[in-house]
Short mmCIF file of C-alpha atoms (C1' of nucleotides) in Angstrom, two decimals:
data_model
loop_
_atom_site.label_atom_id
_atom_site.label_comp_id
_atom_site.label_asym_id
_atom_site.label_seq_id
_atom_site.Cartn_x
_atom_site.Cartn_y
_atom_site.Cartn_z
CA UNK A 18 -28.81 22.11 -30.34
CA UNK A 19 -25.81 20.77 -28.21
CA UNK A 20 -26.01 21.41 -23.98
CA UNK A 21 -22.98 23.18 -23.91
CA UNK A 22 -21.82 21.02 -21.12
CA UNK A 23 -18.17 20.53 -20.96
CA UNK A 24 -17.13 17.40 -19.53
CA UNK A 25 -12.92 17.21 -19.41
CA UNK A 26 -11.27 19.04 -17.29
CA UNK A 27 -9.47 21.98 -17.91
CA UNK A 28 -5.66 21.49 -16.92
CA UNK A 29 -3.06 23.63 -15.09
CA UNK A 30 -1.87 24.85 -17.90
CA UNK A 31 -5.63 25.34 -20.04
CA UNK A 32 -6.19 27.38 -16.73
CA UNK A 33 -3.74 30.54 -17.69
CA UNK A 34 -4.58 31.01 -20.96
CA UNK A 35 -8.57 30.62 -19.83
CA UNK A 36 -7.82 33.70 -17.32
CA UNK A 37 -6.86 35.86 -19.11
CA UNK A 38 -9.68 35.56 -21.67
CA UNK A 39 -11.85 35.97 -18.59
CA UNK A 40 -10.62 38.92 -17.95
CA UNK A 41 -10.60 40.09 -21.06
CA UNK A 42 -14.20 38.72 -22.24
CA UNK A 43 -12.75 37.84 -25.42
CA UNK A 44 -9.36 37.84 -27.39
CA UNK A 45 -7.62 36.43 -30.62
CA UNK A 46 -5.30 34.26 -30.54
CA UNK A 47 -2.37 37.03 -30.78
CA UNK A 48 -3.40 38.94 -27.69
CA UNK A 49 -3.40 35.74 -25.89
CA UNK A 50 -0.26 34.65 -26.26
CA UNK A 51 1.27 38.14 -26.05
CA UNK A 52 -0.43 37.70 -22.47
CA UNK A 53 0.34 34.44 -21.04
CA UNK A 54 4.01 34.84 -23.01
CA UNK A 55 4.71 37.69 -20.48
CA UNK A 56 3.54 35.37 -17.10
CA UNK A 57 4.76 31.50 -18.11
CA UNK A 58 8.44 31.32 -20.48
CA UNK A 59 6.28 28.81 -22.78
CA UNK A 60 6.95 29.38 -26.56
CA UNK A 61 3.63 31.19 -28.81
CA UNK A 62 3.21 27.40 -30.65
CA UNK A 63 2.86 26.38 -27.08
CA UNK A 64 0.41 28.32 -26.00
CA UNK A 65 -1.11 28.01 -29.03
CA UNK A 66 -1.59 24.38 -28.94
CA UNK A 67 -3.77 25.68 -25.69
CA UNK A 68 -5.94 27.82 -27.40
CA UNK A 69 -6.48 24.93 -29.47
CA UNK A 70 -7.15 21.82 -26.92
CA UNK A 71 -9.39 24.43 -25.29
CA UNK A 72 -11.37 24.69 -28.22
CA UNK A 73 -12.07 21.35 -29.36
CA UNK A 74 -12.64 21.20 -26.03
CA UNK A 75 -15.81 23.32 -25.81
CA UNK A 76 -14.48 25.84 -23.07
CA UNK A 77 -14.06 28.33 -25.66
CA UNK A 78 -15.78 29.36 -29.03
CA UNK A 79 -14.17 30.67 -31.88
CA UNK A 80 -15.87 33.55 -34.41
CA UNK A 81 -14.42 34.74 -37.09
CA UNK A 82 -13.04 37.96 -37.49
CA UNK A 83 -11.23 38.01 -40.95
CA UNK A 84 -8.25 36.16 -40.83
CA UNK A 85 -8.30 35.31 -37.45
CA UNK A 86 -10.70 34.33 -34.81
CA UNK A 87 -12.01 35.85 -31.59
CA UNK A 88 -12.26 33.73 -28.85
CA UNK A 89 -14.58 33.64 -26.16
CA UNK A 90 -15.10 31.48 -22.86
CA UNK A 91 -17.59 29.19 -22.89
CA UNK A 92 -18.06 27.87 -19.39
CA UNK A 93 -17.77 30.62 -16.71
CA UNK A 94 -15.07 31.06 -14.53
CA UNK A 95 -17.46 31.23 -11.37
CA UNK A 96 -17.95 27.42 -12.62
CA UNK A 97 -14.85 25.88 -12.90
CA UNK A 98 -13.80 27.61 -10.14
CA UNK A 99 -16.40 25.68 -8.61
CA UNK A 100 -15.75 22.69 -10.10
CA UNK A 101 -12.61 22.82 -9.45
CA UNK A 102 -12.32 23.04 -5.87
CA UNK A 103 -15.50 20.64 -5.24
CA UNK A 104 -13.40 17.90 -7.22
CA UNK A 105 -10.45 18.15 -4.59
CA UNK A 106 -12.67 18.43 -1.70
CA UNK A 107 -14.60 15.54 -2.98
CA UNK A 108 -10.73 13.60 -2.91
CA UNK A 109 -10.73 14.43 1.12
CA UNK A 110 -12.06 13.22 3.82
CA UNK A 111 -15.32 14.14 4.67
CA UNK A 112 -14.64 14.68 8.55
CA UNK A 113 -11.83 16.86 7.49
CA UNK A 114 -12.72 19.42 5.09
CA UNK A 115 -13.59 21.81 7.85
CA UNK A 116 -9.98 21.96 9.19
CA UNK A 117 -9.01 22.46 5.34
CA UNK A 118 -11.15 25.66 4.60
CA UNK A 119 -9.68 26.69 7.79
CA UNK A 120 -5.91 26.78 6.97
CA UNK A 121 -6.90 27.87 3.40
CA UNK A 122 -8.74 30.56 4.35
CA UNK A 123 -5.91 31.91 6.86
CA UNK A 124 -3.60 31.75 4.29
CA UNK A 125 -5.66 33.26 1.56
CA UNK A 126 -5.96 37.08 1.42
CA UNK A 127 -9.76 37.87 1.26
CA UNK A 128 -11.40 41.39 0.70
CA UNK A 129 -14.17 42.69 3.72
CA UNK A 130 -16.77 42.48 2.15
CA UNK A 131 -15.68 38.77 0.97
CA UNK A 132 -15.20 38.02 4.18
CA UNK A 133 -18.34 39.02 5.46
CA UNK A 134 -20.38 37.16 2.76
CA UNK A 135 -18.37 34.29 4.18
CA UNK A 136 -19.58 34.97 7.77
CA UNK A 137 -22.95 34.90 6.91
CA UNK A 138 -23.04 32.06 5.54
CA UNK A 139 -21.71 30.22 8.02
CA UNK A 140 -24.26 31.84 10.04
CA UNK A 141 -26.66 30.68 8.23
CA UNK A 142 -25.01 26.91 8.10
CA UNK A 143 -24.39 26.99 11.42
CA UNK A 144 -28.25 26.63 11.73
CA UNK A 145 -29.05 23.09 10.11
CA UNK A 146 -25.50 22.24 10.97
CA UNK A 147 -24.74 18.49 12.65
CA UNK A 148 -22.92 18.23 15.45
CA UNK A 149 -20.50 16.06 13.80
CA UNK A 150 -19.13 15.26 10.12
CA UNK A 151 -18.04 11.16 9.92
CA UNK A 152 -15.09 10.10 8.67
CA UNK A 153 -15.89 8.93 5.23
CA UNK A 154 -11.89 7.40 4.34
CA UNK A 155 -13.14 3.97 4.72
CA UNK A 156 -15.88 1.64 2.98
CA UNK A 157 -19.17 1.09 4.08
CA UNK A 158 -19.48 -0.71 7.90
CA UNK A 159 -16.21 0.30 8.67
CA UNK A 160 -15.95 2.73 11.56
CA UNK A 161 -13.40 5.12 11.37
CA UNK A 162 -11.38 8.93 12.35
CA UNK A 163 -9.10 10.13 10.74
CA UNK B 19 19.30 12.21 7.71
CA UNK B 20 17.45 13.86 4.75
CA UNK B 21 14.36 16.27 4.86
CA UNK B 22 11.19 14.42 4.59
CA UNK B 23 10.43 16.52 2.03
CA UNK B 24 7.74 15.61 -0.46
CA UNK B 25 7.87 17.35 -4.05
CA UNK B 26 5.83 15.00 -5.73
CA UNK B 27 2.21 15.76 -5.67
CA UNK B 28 0.25 12.86 -5.23
CA UNK B 29 -2.65 11.75 -7.58
CA UNK B 30 -6.15 11.60 -7.43
CA UNK B 31 -5.47 7.32 -7.59
CA UNK B 32 -2.40 7.73 -4.83
CA UNK B 33 -5.11 9.48 -2.47
CA UNK B 34 -7.90 6.79 -1.65
CA UNK B 35 -4.50 4.54 -0.91
CA UNK B 36 -3.21 7.93 1.24
CA UNK B 37 -7.09 7.62 2.68
CA UNK B 38 -7.09 4.07 3.88
CA UNK B 39 -3.26 4.28 6.21
CA UNK B 40 -4.35 7.96 7.09
CA UNK B 41 -7.08 6.90 8.49
CA UNK B 42 -5.35 3.43 10.28
CA UNK B 43 -2.41 4.81 11.26
CA UNK B 44 -0.62 1.65 9.16
CA UNK B 45 -1.93 -1.01 7.56
CA UNK B 46 -0.17 -3.36 5.63
CA UNK B 47 -0.48 -4.11 1.92
CA UNK B 48 -3.38 -6.87 2.28
CA UNK B 49 -5.66 -4.13 4.41
CA UNK B 50 -4.58 -1.86 2.58
CA UNK B 51 -5.97 -3.80 -0.68
CA UNK B 52 -9.15 -5.22 0.41
CA UNK B 53 -10.02 -1.62 1.95
CA UNK B 54 -9.98 -0.05 -1.28
CA UNK B 55 -11.09 -2.63 -3.41
CA UNK B 56 -14.31 -2.58 -1.69
CA UNK B 57 -14.36 1.55 -2.88
CA UNK B 58 -13.10 0.86 -5.86
CA UNK B 59 -13.22 -1.26 -8.90
CA UNK B 60 -9.57 -1.10 -9.00
CA UNK B 61 -7.89 -4.62 -9.62
CA UNK B 62 -5.35 -5.90 -6.42
CA UNK B 63 -2.32 -5.50 -8.76
CA UNK B 64 -3.67 -2.26 -9.46
CA UNK B 65 -3.40 -0.79 -5.57
CA UNK B 66 0.05 -3.01 -5.41
CA UNK B 67 1.76 0.00 -8.32
CA UNK B 68 -0.21 2.71 -6.77
CA UNK B 69 1.50 1.31 -3.02
CA UNK B 70 4.62 1.09 -4.54
CA UNK B 71 4.43 4.77 -5.90
CA UNK B 72 3.80 6.36 -2.82
CA UNK B 73 6.14 4.82 -1.27
CA UNK B 74 9.05 5.49 -3.68
CA UNK B 75 7.50 9.00 -4.10
CA UNK B 76 8.31 9.31 -0.34
CA UNK B 77 4.21 9.08 0.78
CA UNK B 78 4.68 6.27 2.50
CA UNK B 79 7.38 4.63 5.04
CA UNK B 80 7.69 0.95 5.31
CA UNK B 81 8.78 -0.95 8.19
CA UNK B 82 9.06 -4.78 7.53
CA UNK B 83 7.43 -7.03 9.01
CA UNK B 84 7.98 -11.15 8.81
CA UNK B 85 8.23 -11.52 4.94
CA UNK B 86 5.71 -8.15 4.59
CA UNK B 87 5.72 -3.84 5.67
CA UNK B 88 3.95 -1.62 7.28
CA UNK B 89 2.78 0.87 5.13
CA UNK B 90 3.00 4.33 7.60
CA UNK B 91 2.26 7.60 6.32
CA UNK B 92 5.75 9.72 6.26
CA UNK B 93 3.23 12.78 5.38
CA UNK B 94 0.25 13.98 7.64
CA UNK B 95 -2.92 14.08 5.74
CA UNK B 96 -2.81 17.67 7.08
CA UNK B 97 -0.05 19.49 5.31
CA UNK B 98 -1.13 16.93 1.78
CA UNK B 99 -4.76 18.55 1.72
CA UNK B 100 -3.21 22.27 2.55
CA UNK B 101 -1.08 21.56 -0.55
CA UNK B 102 -3.86 20.38 -2.69
CA UNK B 103 -5.81 22.83 -1.98
CA UNK B 104 -3.75 25.19 -2.29
CA UNK B 105 -2.20 24.48 -5.07
CA UNK B 106 -6.02 25.33 -6.35
CA UNK B 107 -6.67 28.33 -5.11
CA UNK B 108 -3.19 29.14 -6.66
CA UNK B 109 -4.09 28.91 -10.07
CA UNK B 110 -7.34 30.82 -10.19
CA UNK B 111 -7.92 35.00 -9.46
CA UNK B 112 -7.22 36.00 -6.69
CA UNK B 113 -10.23 38.46 -7.02
CA UNK B 114 -12.72 35.80 -6.99
CA UNK B 115 -11.65 33.28 -4.69
CA UNK B 116 -13.50 34.83 -1.85
CA UNK B 117 -16.07 33.49 -4.38
CA UNK B 118 -14.87 30.89 -4.62
CA UNK B 119 -14.61 29.72 -0.97
CA UNK B 120 -18.50 31.03 -0.84
CA UNK B 121 -19.82 28.83 -3.21
CA UNK B 122 -17.24 26.13 -1.18
CA UNK B 123 -18.79 26.07 1.94
CA UNK B 124 -22.59 26.19 0.77
CA UNK B 125 -21.85 22.89 -1.23
CA UNK B 126 -19.88 21.32 1.57
CA UNK B 127 -21.11 19.56 4.87
CA UNK B 128 -19.31 20.73 7.89
CA UNK B 129 -20.01 20.93 11.56
CA UNK B 130 -21.18 23.45 14.47
CA UNK B 131 -17.40 22.58 15.69
CA UNK B 132 -16.18 23.87 12.56
CA UNK B 133 -18.44 26.15 11.08
CA UNK B 134 -17.57 28.28 14.53
CA UNK B 135 -14.26 27.66 14.32
CA UNK B 136 -14.29 28.88 10.79
CA UNK B 137 -16.23 32.31 11.83
CA UNK B 138 -13.78 33.26 14.50
CA UNK B 139 -11.25 32.58 11.83
CA UNK B 140 -13.25 35.39 9.58
CA UNK B 141 -13.74 36.94 12.17
CA UNK B 142 -10.11 37.61 13.63
CA UNK B 143 -9.31 38.14 9.69
CA UNK B 144 -11.46 40.44 8.78
CA UNK B 145 -10.11 43.15 11.22
CA UNK B 146 -6.94 43.33 9.20
CA UNK B 147 -8.55 42.67 5.92
CA UNK B 148 -8.22 44.94 2.86
CA UNK B 149 -11.29 46.63 0.91
CA UNK B 150 -10.40 45.22 -2.12
CA UNK B 151 -8.01 42.54 -4.02
CA UNK B 152 -7.40 42.75 -7.37
CA UNK B 153 -7.53 40.65 -10.36
CA UNK B 154 -4.00 39.41 -10.87
CA UNK B 155 -5.26 37.39 -14.53
CA UNK B 156 -3.22 39.75 -16.06
CA UNK B 157 0.68 40.23 -16.68
CA UNK B 158 2.06 43.12 -13.82
CA UNK B 159 1.40 46.33 -15.27
CA UNK B 160 -2.08 45.27 -16.88
CA UNK B 161 -5.38 46.40 -14.89
CA UNK B 162 -7.41 43.54 -15.33
CA UNK B 163 -11.37 42.39 -12.92
CA UNK B 164 -13.16 39.20 -13.60
"C1'" DA C 4 12.81 -30.65 1.28
"C1'" DG C 5 9.57 -29.82 -2.24
"C1'" DT C 6 5.89 -26.91 -3.23
"C1'" DT C 7 2.66 -23.80 -2.32
"C1'" DT C 8 0.83 -19.42 -1.51
"C1'" DG C 9 1.31 -14.32 -0.79
"C1'" DC C 10 3.84 -9.71 -1.14
"C1'" DG C 11 6.82 -6.56 -3.41
"C1'" DT C 12 9.37 -5.56 -7.69
"C1'" DT C 13 9.31 -5.17 -12.54
"C1'" DT C 14 6.95 -4.12 -16.95
"C1'" DA C 15 3.23 -2.55 -20.16
"C1'" DC C 16 0.19 0.36 -21.67
"C1'" DA C 17 -3.31 3.93 -23.42
"C1'" DG C 18 -4.62 8.08 -22.45
"C1'" DA C 19 -3.82 13.05 -20.51
"C1'" DT C 20 -0.47 16.84 -20.08
"C1'" DG C 21 3.58 19.44 -21.16
"C1'" DT C 22 5.77 21.85 -24.49
"C1'" DA C 23 6.78 22.72 -29.45
"C1'" DA C 24 8.07 22.63 -33.77
"C1'" DA C 25 6.17 21.87 -38.39
"C1'" DC C 26 3.22 22.68 -41.89
"C1'" DT C 27 -0.29 24.45 -44.36
"C1'" DA C 28 -3.69 28.32 -46.40
"C1'" DC C 29 -5.20 33.01 -46.78
"C1'" DA C 30 -4.51 37.82 -46.39
"C1'" DG C 31 -2.22 42.01 -46.57
"C1'" DT C 32 1.89 43.99 -49.83
"C1'" DT C 33 4.79 45.30 -53.44
"C1'" DA D 21 0.17 38.25 -59.55
"C1'" DA D 22 4.06 37.07 -56.78
"C1'" DC D 23 5.78 37.03 -51.62
"C1'" DT D 24 5.63 37.13 -47.11
"C1'" DG D 25 3.94 37.13 -43.07
"C1'" DT D 26 0.57 34.95 -39.59
"C1'" DA D 27 -2.79 32.34 -37.81
"C1'" DG D 28 -4.63 27.99 -37.62
"C1'" DT D 29 -3.69 22.76 -37.65
"C1'" DT D 30 -1.26 18.79 -36.99
"C1'" DT D 31 2.53 16.06 -35.75
"C1'" DA D 32 5.93 15.00 -31.84
"C1'" DC D 33 7.24 13.61 -28.43
"C1'" DA D 34 9.15 12.90 -23.03
"C1'" DT D 35 6.75 12.44 -18.50
"C1'" DC D 36 2.85 11.54 -15.84
"C1'" DT D 37 -1.75 8.50 -14.44
"C1'" DG D 38 -4.84 5.00 -14.39
"C1'" DT D 39 -5.08 0.36 -15.11
"C1'" DA D 40 -2.87 -4.19 -14.56
"C1'" DA D 41 -0.03 -8.33 -16.08
"C1'" DA D 42 4.04 -10.94 -14.90
"C1'" DC D 43 7.90 -12.51 -12.61
"C1'" DG D 44 11.04 -13.67 -8.69
"C1'" DC D 45 11.56 -14.61 -4.07
"C1'" DA D 46 11.01 -16.04 0.80
"C1'" DA D 47 7.80 -17.72 4.08
"C1'" DA D 48 4.34 -21.24 5.36
"C1'" DC D 49 2.86 -25.45 4.53
"C1'" DT D 50 2.65 -30.94 3.48
#
DNA sequence: AGTTTGCGTTTACAGATGTAAACTACAGTT
DNA sequence: AACTGTAGTTTACATCTGTAAACGCAAACT
């Protein structure tokens, strides 16, 4: 069987569709179109296009149900979030990522349990953390710091 | 004078150029092209295009220096990182952002001082954190949880 | 002064993305 | 059986991105 690997990226507009399906677990196109149009000023045709592209990309699976399809996520939401965040972080200076987290966390609403989990992970991480992280914005062999 | 607001986004390829300029503080095109070509298999012409687009977008300022230009960042690196991370997080389910952070932090090398700062911020945040964050993947009026 | 070199600008072009109309085909209705 | 509505597919098209060649002009060299 073919590996369910997703190579292509999910675009911003496609994320809106995926979030509906992730949350519902599964949905037919009518439901998706109905819910997404309440969040965005998109025509039904637009949402159909997005669904089609997500199926082609292997992000959504289809199951025939009479005349229509039921769509289910082929990639877990958590995986998609990880991939997206990592891609973003990877393009930022390694030395600055810590500060980026600080700002991001300051501006994000987090639940008590999430915060506690984060603190635990960080405390654990602290035991093996290096003193400093070098800036990696310049090519090999150059020293820099931003 | 016009406000130095950047509305347009900096693309992935453009980030590579910005990182060089951010790190050096300022640079002429020769330097940028030289350093960027050591990191990416791009022709000088490609990098010239990226520089041009960044100037047009208002991300880089130019100062005439004889026959050539000196480029300086018009937007701070930290601001760009914040904006990029926020945009990414904003499109993810509010309820799941905490877990996204957990995974991202697990996979990112952080210095001891960054970790300590993060822990402090989180401890402070804990004092006013809500017990739970609702999933915001569905339109107003629908209850969901992913 | 003429020529070369190098810098910034213009033009090019394919593929991705946002946005959507048009079309096709089958299920359900009359 | 003919009709109609709707779900999925095709086609459309402007803009953005990645990638790069070509061009014009001024400085530097001869």
